[in-house]
Short mmCIF file of C-alpha atoms and ligand atoms in Angstrom, two decimals:
data_model
loop_
_atom_site.label_atom_id
_atom_site.label_comp_id
_atom_site.label_asym_id
_atom_site.label_seq_id
_atom_site.Cartn_x
_atom_site.Cartn_y
_atom_site.Cartn_z
CA UNK A 1 0.48 0.10 0.08
CA UNK A 2 1.40 3.21 -0.84
CA UNK A 3 0.98 5.37 2.41
CA UNK A 4 2.12 8.32 3.35
CA UNK A 5 3.27 6.93 6.83
CA UNK A 6 6.69 8.94 7.23
CA UNK A 7 6.51 7.35 11.05
CA UNK A 8 8.36 4.69 10.56
CA UNK A 9 12.38 5.96 10.05
CA UNK A 10 11.90 7.06 13.80
CA UNK A 11 13.96 4.64 15.50
CA UNK A 12 12.08 2.25 18.38
CA UNK A 13 9.16 3.43 18.00
CA UNK A 14 5.83 2.51 17.04
CA UNK A 15 2.72 4.81 15.24
CA UNK A 16 -0.08 3.55 16.33
CA UNK A 17 -1.57 4.15 12.58
CA UNK A 18 -5.40 2.36 10.74
CA UNK A 19 -3.36 -0.40 9.58
CA UNK A 20 -1.83 -0.92 13.21
CA UNK A 21 -5.40 -0.92 15.12
CA UNK A 22 -6.84 -3.24 12.62
CA UNK A 23 -3.88 -5.94 13.69
CA UNK A 24 -4.58 -4.93 17.37
CA UNK A 25 -8.79 -4.93 17.43
CA UNK A 26 -8.53 -8.31 19.56
CA UNK A 27 -5.69 -7.48 21.36
CA UNK A 28 -6.38 -4.02 22.61
CA UNK A 29 -10.59 -4.77 22.76
CA UNK A 30 -9.32 -7.86 25.20
CA UNK A 31 -6.94 -4.95 27.13
CA UNK A 32 -10.13 -2.75 27.31
CA UNK A 33 -12.51 -5.31 29.48
CA UNK A 34 -10.05 -5.44 32.47
CA UNK A 35 -11.00 -2.10 33.20
CA UNK A 36 -14.38 -4.85 35.42
CA UNK A 37 -13.64 -5.28 38.68
CA UNK A 38 -14.84 -9.06 37.72
CA UNK A 39 -12.91 -9.79 34.18
CA UNK A 40 -9.66 -8.61 35.95
CA UNK A 41 -10.57 -10.83 38.94
CA UNK A 42 -11.34 -13.94 36.46
CA UNK A 43 -8.13 -13.55 34.43
CA UNK A 44 -5.77 -14.14 37.30
CA UNK A 45 -7.80 -16.48 38.56
CA UNK A 46 -6.71 -18.85 34.90
CA UNK A 47 -5.34 -16.32 32.37
CA UNK A 48 -6.11 -19.42 29.86
CA UNK A 49 -9.59 -19.33 29.76
CA UNK A 50 -10.31 -15.94 30.09
CA UNK A 51 -7.73 -15.39 26.76
CA UNK A 52 -9.70 -18.03 25.51
CA UNK A 53 -12.80 -15.84 25.02
CA UNK A 54 -11.04 -13.55 23.32
CA UNK A 55 -10.13 -13.46 19.33
CA UNK A 56 -7.09 -12.69 19.41
CA UNK A 57 -4.46 -14.36 17.76
CA UNK A 58 -2.28 -17.61 19.75
CA UNK A 59 0.87 -15.09 18.52
CA UNK A 60 -1.10 -11.95 20.72
CA UNK A 61 -2.68 -14.66 23.45
CA UNK A 62 1.75 -15.97 23.88
CA UNK A 63 2.45 -12.21 24.04
CA UNK A 64 0.29 -11.39 26.81
CA UNK A 65 1.59 -14.71 28.77
CA UNK A 66 4.72 -13.29 28.37
CA UNK A 67 3.88 -9.62 29.76
CA UNK A 68 5.78 -8.48 26.62
CA UNK A 69 5.13 -4.95 25.43
CA UNK A 70 7.10 -4.81 23.04
CA UNK A 71 5.97 -7.95 21.35
CA UNK A 72 2.55 -6.94 22.03
CA UNK A 73 3.13 -3.31 19.92
CA UNK A 74 4.28 -5.16 17.16
CA UNK A 75 1.27 -6.86 16.61
CA UNK A 76 -0.82 -4.49 16.82
CA UNK A 77 -1.38 -3.14 20.43
CA UNK A 78 -1.30 0.33 21.83
CA UNK A 79 -0.09 1.67 24.88
CA UNK A 80 -3.44 3.21 26.77
CA UNK A 81 -4.84 -0.46 25.93
CA UNK A 82 -2.00 -2.65 27.18
CA UNK A 83 -1.29 0.15 29.97
CA UNK A 84 -5.00 -1.79 31.32
CA UNK A 85 -3.13 -4.99 31.45
CA UNK A 86 -0.42 -3.19 33.54
CA UNK A 87 -2.72 -1.59 35.39
CA UNK A 88 -3.96 -5.25 36.05
CA UNK A 89 -0.39 -6.72 37.43
CA UNK A 90 -0.45 -3.02 39.38
CA UNK A 91 2.58 -1.78 37.60
CA UNK A 92 2.82 2.01 36.18
CA UNK A 93 3.38 3.91 33.34
CA UNK A 94 6.73 4.75 34.10
CA UNK A 95 7.37 0.49 34.72
CA UNK A 96 5.71 -0.70 31.91
CA UNK A 97 7.61 2.44 29.39
CA UNK A 98 10.37 1.02 30.25
CA UNK A 99 9.99 -2.57 30.22
CA UNK A 100 10.13 -2.20 26.49
CA UNK A 101 14.16 -0.09 26.73
CA UNK A 102 15.53 -2.94 27.95
CA UNK A 103 17.12 -1.31 30.75
CA UNK A 104 16.40 -1.99 34.60
CA UNK A 105 14.24 -0.19 36.16
CA UNK A 106 15.87 1.34 38.16
CA UNK A 107 18.15 2.97 34.91
CA UNK A 108 15.05 4.20 33.44
CA UNK A 109 14.41 6.37 36.35
CA UNK A 110 17.60 7.65 37.01
CA UNK A 111 17.73 8.50 33.05
CA UNK A 112 14.00 9.37 33.69
CA UNK A 113 15.69 11.98 36.54
CA UNK A 114 19.06 12.64 34.78
CA UNK A 115 16.07 14.66 32.20
CA UNK A 116 14.62 12.08 29.84
CA UNK A 117 16.31 10.70 27.24
CA UNK A 118 17.56 13.11 24.72
CA UNK A 119 16.47 13.29 20.80
CA UNK A 120 19.67 13.74 19.41
CA UNK A 121 20.98 10.80 17.12
CA UNK A 122 17.22 9.61 17.93
CA UNK A 123 15.26 10.84 15.52
CA UNK A 124 15.87 8.83 12.11
CA UNK A 125 16.71 4.52 11.60
CA UNK A 126 20.80 5.08 11.81
CA UNK A 127 21.81 7.47 13.45
CA UNK A 128 24.15 7.05 16.53
CA UNK A 129 21.26 6.86 19.55
CA UNK A 130 20.48 6.00 22.65
CA UNK A 131 17.37 4.74 21.45
CA UNK A 132 18.88 2.33 17.92
CA UNK A 133 19.54 -0.12 18.64
CA UNK A 134 17.72 -4.44 17.93
CA UNK A 135 14.43 -3.85 20.90
CA UNK A 136 14.52 -5.29 24.15
CA UNK A 137 12.67 -9.19 23.84
CA UNK A 138 11.56 -11.55 25.92
CA UNK A 139 12.62 -15.52 26.04
CA UNK A 140 9.44 -16.12 24.93
CA UNK A 141 9.21 -13.89 21.65
CA UNK A 142 12.67 -15.47 21.12
CA UNK A 143 11.24 -19.10 20.63
CA UNK A 144 8.28 -17.85 18.96
CA UNK A 145 10.19 -15.48 15.90
CA UNK A 146 12.74 -18.76 16.02
CA UNK A 147 9.80 -21.30 15.57
CA UNK A 148 7.52 -18.68 12.50
CA UNK A 149 11.48 -18.82 11.49
CA UNK A 150 10.91 -21.10 9.00
CA UNK A 151 7.07 -20.29 7.73
CA UNK A 152 7.94 -16.58 7.98
CA UNK A 153 10.74 -17.02 5.04
CA UNK A 154 7.88 -18.90 2.81
CA UNK A 155 5.33 -16.22 3.09
CA UNK A 156 7.75 -13.47 2.68
CA UNK A 157 8.54 -14.82 -0.92
CA UNK A 158 4.68 -15.83 -1.07
CA UNK A 159 4.74 -12.13 -0.32
CA UNK A 160 6.69 -10.28 -2.73
CA UNK A 161 5.93 -12.71 -5.81
CA UNK A 162 2.47 -11.32 -5.29
CA UNK A 163 3.62 -7.57 -4.76
CA UNK A 164 6.02 -8.20 -8.07
CA UNK A 165 2.80 -8.22 -10.10
CA UNK A 166 0.55 -6.51 -9.27
CA UNK A 167 2.72 -3.22 -9.04
CA UNK A 168 1.36 -1.60 -11.75
CA UNK A 169 -2.79 -1.91 -10.24
CA UNK A 170 -4.51 -0.17 -7.93
CA UNK A 171 -7.91 0.18 -7.60
CA UNK A 172 -10.29 2.25 -9.09
CA UNK A 173 -13.68 3.39 -9.10
CA UNK A 174 -15.78 1.88 -12.00
CA UNK A 175 -19.44 3.53 -11.80
CA UNK A 176 -21.35 5.78 -9.23
CA UNK A 177 -24.44 5.05 -8.24
CA UNK A 178 -27.51 6.55 -6.82
CA UNK A 179 -30.19 6.01 -5.18
CA UNK A 180 -33.36 6.91 -2.31
CA UNK A 181 -33.25 4.95 0.20
CA UNK A 182 -37.04 4.61 1.99
CA UNK A 183 -37.72 1.36 4.43
CA UNK A 184 -40.91 0.93 2.78
CA UNK A 185 -39.08 0.00 -0.34
CA UNK A 186 -37.45 -2.63 2.25
CA UNK A 187 -40.64 -3.82 3.84
CA UNK A 188 -42.70 -4.54 0.04
CA UNK A 189 -39.27 -6.75 -0.71
CA UNK A 190 -39.44 -8.60 2.69
CA UNK A 191 -43.05 -8.58 2.45
CA UNK A 192 -43.76 -10.39 -0.64
CA UNK A 193 -45.21 -6.34 -2.31
CA UNK A 194 -43.42 -5.78 -5.14
CA UNK A 195 -46.38 -6.44 -7.38
CA UNK A 196 -48.80 -4.85 -5.90
CA UNK A 197 -49.95 -1.47 -8.22
CA UNK A 198 -48.39 0.97 -5.64
CA UNK A 199 -44.88 -0.59 -6.06
CA UNK A 200 -44.42 -2.52 -9.34
CA UNK A 201 -44.01 0.61 -10.91
CA UNK A 202 -41.36 1.49 -9.06
CA UNK A 203 -39.78 -1.58 -9.58
CA UNK A 204 -39.90 -1.57 -12.37
CA UNK A 205 -36.47 1.42 -12.65
CA UNK A 206 -34.72 -1.01 -11.05
CA UNK A 207 -35.10 -3.81 -13.62
CA UNK A 208 -32.35 -2.66 -16.10
CA UNK A 209 -30.13 -1.86 -12.60
CA UNK A 210 -30.44 -5.32 -11.60
CA UNK A 211 -29.18 -6.68 -14.91
CA UNK A 212 -26.66 -4.12 -15.06
CA UNK A 213 -25.23 -5.22 -11.62
CA UNK A 214 -24.58 -8.47 -12.90
CA UNK A 215 -22.25 -7.49 -15.78
CA UNK A 216 -20.79 -5.13 -14.03
CA UNK A 217 -19.99 -6.44 -10.72
CA UNK A 218 -17.60 -5.09 -8.40
CA UNK A 219 -15.39 -5.77 -6.36
CA UNK A 220 -16.40 -3.45 -2.97
CA UNK A 221 -19.06 -1.08 -2.73
CA UNK A 222 -18.22 2.00 -0.71
CA UNK A 223 -21.56 2.80 -0.16
CA UNK A 224 -21.80 5.76 1.12
CA UNK A 225 -25.45 5.82 3.73
CA UNK A 226 -26.51 8.28 6.88
CA UNK A 227 -27.36 6.48 10.27
CA UNK A 228 -31.08 7.60 10.98
CA UNK A 229 -30.78 7.14 15.01
CA UNK A 230 -30.26 3.50 14.88
CA UNK A 231 -25.92 2.95 15.34
CA UNK A 232 -25.66 6.81 16.32
CA UNK A 233 -28.02 7.69 19.10
CA UNK A 234 -27.46 11.72 20.54
CA UNK A 235 -24.84 10.20 23.03
CA UNK A 236 -22.65 9.91 20.10
CA UNK A 237 -22.26 12.32 15.65
CA UNK A 238 -19.66 11.58 13.94
CA UNK A 239 -19.94 14.39 10.86
CA UNK A 240 -18.92 11.41 8.59
CA UNK A 241 -17.70 7.72 10.01
CA UNK A 242 -15.99 4.93 7.92
CA UNK A 243 -16.94 1.08 9.20
CA UNK A 244 -13.68 -1.13 9.20
CA UNK A 245 -14.76 -4.29 10.59
CA UNK A 246 -14.71 -7.43 8.85
CA UNK A 247 -19.06 -8.08 8.91
CA UNK A 248 -21.93 -5.32 10.08
CA UNK A 249 -25.47 -7.11 10.99
CA UNK A 250 -28.11 -5.34 10.01
CA UNK A 251 -29.63 -3.34 12.73
CA UNK A 252 -33.33 -3.47 14.16
CA UNK A 253 -35.13 -0.54 13.67
CA UNK A 254 -38.45 -1.44 16.22
CA UNK A 255 -39.60 -3.55 13.51
CA UNK A 256 -37.05 -6.21 14.43
CA UNK A 257 -33.68 -7.01 12.13
CA UNK A 258 -34.87 -7.16 8.57
CA UNK A 259 -34.46 -10.66 7.29
CA UNK A 260 -30.61 -9.17 5.02
CA UNK A 261 -27.55 -10.86 4.65
CA UNK A 262 -24.76 -9.85 7.02
CA UNK A 263 -22.88 -7.52 5.09
CA UNK A 264 -19.28 -7.62 4.25
CA UNK A 265 -16.68 -5.54 4.54
CA UNK A 266 -12.85 -4.80 3.23
CA UNK A 267 -11.04 -3.91 6.49
CA UNK A 268 -7.82 -3.67 4.85
CA UNK A 269 -9.77 -1.15 2.06
CA UNK A 270 -11.78 1.04 4.36
CA UNK A 271 -8.79 1.47 7.22
CA UNK A 272 -6.73 2.50 4.02
CA UNK A 273 -8.84 5.29 3.01
CA UNK A 274 -9.36 6.10 6.69
CA UNK A 275 -5.68 6.58 6.42
CA UNK A 276 -5.82 8.64 3.38
CA UNK A 277 -8.95 10.64 4.30
CA UNK A 278 -7.79 11.55 7.25
CA UNK A 279 -4.52 12.70 5.43
CA UNK A 280 -6.00 14.84 2.94
CA UNK A 281 -7.47 16.58 6.20
CA UNK A 282 -10.91 14.87 6.61
CA UNK A 283 -11.30 14.09 10.28
CA UNK A 284 -13.24 10.43 10.02
CA UNK A 285 -14.38 8.80 13.25
CA UNK A 286 -13.13 4.83 12.45
CA UNK A 287 -16.19 2.38 13.53
CA UNK A 288 -14.98 -1.27 14.30
CA UNK A 289 -19.33 -1.59 15.25
CA UNK A 290 -22.06 -1.20 13.19
CA UNK A 291 -24.51 -2.15 12.72
CA UNK A 292 -26.44 -1.36 9.46
CA UNK A 293 -29.91 0.69 8.43
CA UNK A 294 -32.46 0.52 6.27
CA UNK A 295 -30.43 3.44 4.51
CA UNK A 296 -27.81 0.64 3.82
CA UNK A 297 -29.39 -2.56 2.96
CA UNK A 298 -32.58 -1.36 1.03
CA UNK A 299 -30.28 0.38 -2.34
CA UNK A 300 -28.60 -2.99 -1.43
CA UNK A 301 -32.19 -5.69 -1.91
CA UNK A 302 -32.66 -2.76 -4.93
CA UNK A 303 -29.31 -3.98 -6.51
CA UNK A 304 -29.12 -7.02 -5.97
CA UNK A 305 -32.14 -8.45 -5.06
CA UNK A 306 -32.02 -10.93 -1.62
CA UNK A 307 -30.07 -13.28 -2.15
CA UNK A 308 -28.07 -15.46 0.59
CA UNK A 309 -24.87 -13.89 0.95
CA UNK A 310 -24.09 -10.12 -0.81
CA UNK A 311 -22.06 -11.24 -3.72
CA UNK A 312 -19.00 -8.14 -2.97
CA UNK A 313 -17.79 -6.48 0.19
CA UNK A 314 -19.32 -3.03 0.71
CA UNK A 315 -17.53 -0.43 3.08
CA UNK A 316 -20.07 1.07 5.27
CA UNK A 317 -19.95 5.36 5.34
CA UNK A 318 -21.88 6.99 7.18
CA UNK A 319 -22.72 10.88 7.13
CA UNK A 320 -24.60 12.98 9.67
CA UNK A 321 -27.63 14.71 7.93
CA UNK A 322 -30.42 14.37 11.15
CA UNK A 323 -28.56 17.08 13.53
CA UNK A 324 -28.66 20.12 12.63
CA UNK A 325 -25.15 21.69 11.41
CA UNK A 326 -25.02 19.01 9.03
CA UNK A 327 -21.76 18.66 6.28
CA UNK A 328 -22.09 21.22 2.93
CA UNK A 329 -22.14 19.98 -0.01
CA UNK A 330 -19.14 21.55 -1.09
CA UNK A 331 -17.76 19.84 1.58
CA UNK A 332 -19.48 16.47 0.70
CA UNK A 333 -18.28 17.35 -2.97
CA UNK A 334 -14.29 17.91 -1.80
CA UNK A 335 -14.36 14.15 0.20
CA UNK A 336 -15.68 12.14 -2.39
CA UNK A 337 -12.21 13.80 -4.30
CA UNK A 338 -10.38 12.84 -1.75
CA UNK A 339 -11.82 9.60 -1.35
CA UNK A 340 -10.91 8.97 -5.32
CA UNK A 341 -7.25 9.49 -4.25
CA UNK A 342 -7.67 7.44 -1.81
CA UNK A 343 -8.55 4.34 -3.78
CA UNK A 344 -6.50 4.88 -6.11
CA UNK A 345 -3.98 5.09 -4.15
CA UNK A 346 -5.01 0.85 -3.27
CA UNK A 347 -2.31 -1.32 -4.59
CA UNK A 348 -4.81 -3.63 -5.91
CA UNK A 349 -6.38 -4.34 -8.63
CA UNK A 350 -9.62 -4.06 -6.88
CA UNK A 351 -13.16 -2.87 -9.04
CA UNK A 352 -14.64 -0.64 -6.20
CA UNK A 353 -18.25 1.16 -7.06
CA UNK A 354 -19.53 4.37 -5.01
CA UNK A 355 -23.29 4.61 -3.97
CA UNK A 356 -24.71 7.62 -2.47
CA UNK A 357 -28.07 6.83 -1.34
CA UNK A 358 -31.56 9.20 0.68
CA UNK A 359 -33.35 11.86 -0.84
CA UNK A 360 -34.82 13.39 -3.18
CA UNK A 361 -37.59 15.20 -1.94
CA UNK A 362 -39.03 13.78 1.42
CA UNK A 363 -39.84 15.56 4.42
CA UNK A 364 -41.58 13.34 7.61
CA UNK A 365 -42.47 15.61 10.14
CA UNK A 366 -44.83 18.79 10.98
CA UNK A 367 -47.69 20.15 8.50
CA UNK A 368 -45.49 20.18 5.82
CA UNK A 369 -44.89 16.36 5.90
CA UNK A 370 -45.60 15.28 2.38
CA UNK A 371 -43.15 17.44 0.35
CA UNK A 372 -43.00 16.45 -3.26
CA UNK A 373 -41.14 18.34 -6.01
CA UNK A 374 -40.45 16.43 -9.12
CA UNK A 375 -39.77 19.16 -10.93
CA UNK A 376 -36.76 20.94 -8.44
CA UNK A 377 -35.67 16.66 -8.26
CA UNK A 378 -35.03 16.75 -11.83
CA UNK A 379 -33.04 19.17 -12.24
CA UNK A 380 -30.75 18.13 -9.31
CA UNK A 381 -30.27 14.72 -11.60
CA UNK A 382 -29.61 16.85 -14.03
CA UNK A 383 -27.06 19.36 -12.72
CA UNK A 384 -25.88 16.03 -10.86
CA UNK A 385 -24.77 14.72 -14.62
CA UNK A 386 -23.25 17.89 -15.35
CA UNK A 387 -22.38 19.39 -13.50
CA UNK A 388 -21.85 18.80 -9.77
CA UNK A 389 -18.94 21.14 -8.40
CA UNK A 390 -22.11 24.26 -9.81
CA UNK A 391 -24.56 21.59 -7.61
CA UNK A 392 -22.11 21.79 -4.32
CA UNK A 393 -22.47 25.15 -4.15
CA UNK A 394 -26.37 24.78 -2.81
CA UNK A 395 -27.18 25.77 0.46
CA UNK A 396 -28.72 23.71 2.81
CA UNK A 397 -31.46 26.12 2.91
CA UNK A 398 -32.32 25.31 -0.21
CA UNK A 399 -32.23 21.80 -0.11
CA UNK A 400 -35.22 22.58 3.54
CA UNK A 401 -37.40 24.76 1.21
CA UNK A 402 -37.46 23.38 -1.76
CA UNK A 403 -37.11 19.18 -1.11
CA UNK A 404 -38.32 19.56 1.98
CA UNK A 405 -36.40 18.56 6.08
CA UNK A 406 -35.46 15.21 4.65
CA UNK A 407 -34.07 16.00 1.17
CA UNK A 408 -30.97 17.26 2.80
CA UNK A 409 -30.05 13.63 2.69
CA UNK A 410 -29.20 14.35 -1.11
CA UNK A 411 -26.42 16.26 0.42
CA UNK A 412 -24.81 12.59 0.46
CA UNK A 413 -24.87 12.47 -3.42
CA UNK A 414 -22.64 14.82 -4.02
CA UNK A 415 -19.93 12.39 -1.39
CA UNK A 416 -20.29 9.70 -5.01
CA UNK A 417 -20.32 12.31 -7.71
CA UNK A 418 -16.84 13.74 -6.31
CA UNK A 419 -15.35 10.32 -6.72
CA UNK A 420 -15.72 10.30 -10.44
CA UNK A 421 -13.26 10.85 -13.21
CA UNK A 422 -14.31 14.09 -14.83
CA UNK A 423 -14.94 16.06 -11.51
CA UNK A 424 -10.26 15.17 -11.71
CA UNK A 425 -9.68 16.53 -15.19
CA UNK A 426 -11.02 12.91 -16.29
CA UNK A 427 -13.84 12.45 -19.15
CA UNK A 428 -17.58 12.66 -18.84
CA UNK A 429 -19.21 9.23 -17.16
CA UNK A 430 -21.72 7.52 -18.80
CA UNK A 431 -25.31 7.88 -17.75
CA UNK A 432 -26.29 3.93 -17.98
CA UNK A 433 -29.45 4.49 -16.75
CA UNK A 434 -32.19 7.53 -14.48
CA UNK A 435 -35.09 6.71 -13.25
CA UNK A 436 -38.42 8.95 -11.07
CA UNK A 437 -40.74 7.69 -10.26
CA UNK A 438 -43.42 9.98 -7.09
CA UNK A 439 -44.42 8.44 -4.39
CA UNK A 440 -42.30 5.15 -2.35
CA UNK A 441 -44.25 6.46 1.24
CA UNK A 442 -43.34 9.97 1.63
CA UNK A 443 -40.47 9.75 -0.48
CA UNK A 444 -39.79 10.93 -5.02
CA UNK A 445 -37.53 7.93 -5.81
CA UNK A 446 -34.53 8.71 -7.96
CA UNK A 447 -32.00 6.77 -9.00
CA UNK A 448 -28.79 7.11 -11.36
CA UNK A 449 -26.17 4.90 -12.57
CA UNK A 450 -23.18 6.94 -14.30
CA UNK A 451 -20.38 5.09 -15.81
CA UNK A 452 -17.13 6.30 -15.88
CA UNK A 453 -14.95 5.39 -19.41
CA UNK A 454 -12.27 3.66 -19.75
C1 DHB B 1 -38.43 7.49 4.59
C2 DHB B 1 -37.97 7.95 3.38
C3 DHB B 1 -36.78 8.07 4.36
O1 DHB B 1 -35.24 8.35 3.87
C4 DHB B 1 -36.63 7.60 5.08
O2 DHB B 1 -35.20 7.27 6.20
C5 DHB B 1 -37.19 7.13 6.80
C6 DHB B 1 -38.89 7.24 5.55
C7 DHB B 1 -40.76 8.07 4.03
O3 DHB B 1 -40.27 7.60 2.88
O4 DHB B 1 -41.28 6.30 4.89
FE1 FE B 2 -32.92 8.38 5.07
#
């Protein structure tokens, strides 16, 4: 992966980034569990039994048993999480930090009393400072490495061969797809009502899309949607959140969980995008536990029907459009461009689609509920296709006045549109499909498929 990691050549230092976090997820979560007295007691009573409850790797468990903090860090641990294990053993932060330096406790303490370690010679690997030596290791870690040596050599060889063959091919965005995500559409599917006169014309508009999807199946869908007070309540309100987990369960929105498959994530690409996009100055919230609501599952049904398994991976990307202030259209459009750069810098030849969901005109509240503005919606589609930059300058208040209070969901379409090639100087996208229908429940249904030209 060609990520900007300028910290890799700082000696004796591991920066806890998205990749480390992915690797160390269960190790760190295990450590967090030790903040409860009951758990500490159970762990102390029978370490192996307690560790067996956690889906950590065998190596992480061995590192914990050996209480080797350098080893735990090498397998993805972060000191603030690991400190809960140290605290359980009665250690101070000074004892924990010192244990990683190869010094005795007294030597480390004396160094700190003398003013601490000097950065001179310790800024870059290969300088002559006192933090340049080999990392101190427990006997258990050395033994583990010796045993793993043969297997390791083979896997390095394998990884290098694979890396050479894909070195010139990165991930690319093949298309963007846009739709409304009304829960009643999901209910119509779940209860076998799609052929009823009310629903048939709407589902008709997605017949082409399902065929198109079979011919244009991507490896990963980057799915922009909003959580509707489902996973995120008022205790935490992230503006932008990326799902980096391996799996996401369908949420229970009060009617019971929808009978749809679990969503398979793509932790490696998601972590890569998180790292790249945050380095481009967008502050994403990284979410490893996320239940997905109708905002995500209904569009999946519209494109795939209801198979036993979804046929590709999905990276959920949540945008707050529930509590003001919500992000502006311009910021969403710029974010889409950052996401495109992130995806194109991923060194694996993945085909990625980006979907924008929500809208079109709808208002779910108050005496103005039921507002529909088909003319405005269709102009929105025209502008989204032909001049999204100009469209992105539209202020929130115009969405509210013209498309209803919940029509603000349409800003999410600008994230998907910003990720298309023409925005970065490439060819204009091909409009493979366009559909508009009123109503589905309280909402105007809009749908677009835009293909990037090869
Ligand atoms: C409706 C539409 C939505 O986008 C939503 O999130 C909830 C309900 C509706 O039209 O009923
Ligand atoms: Fe919605």
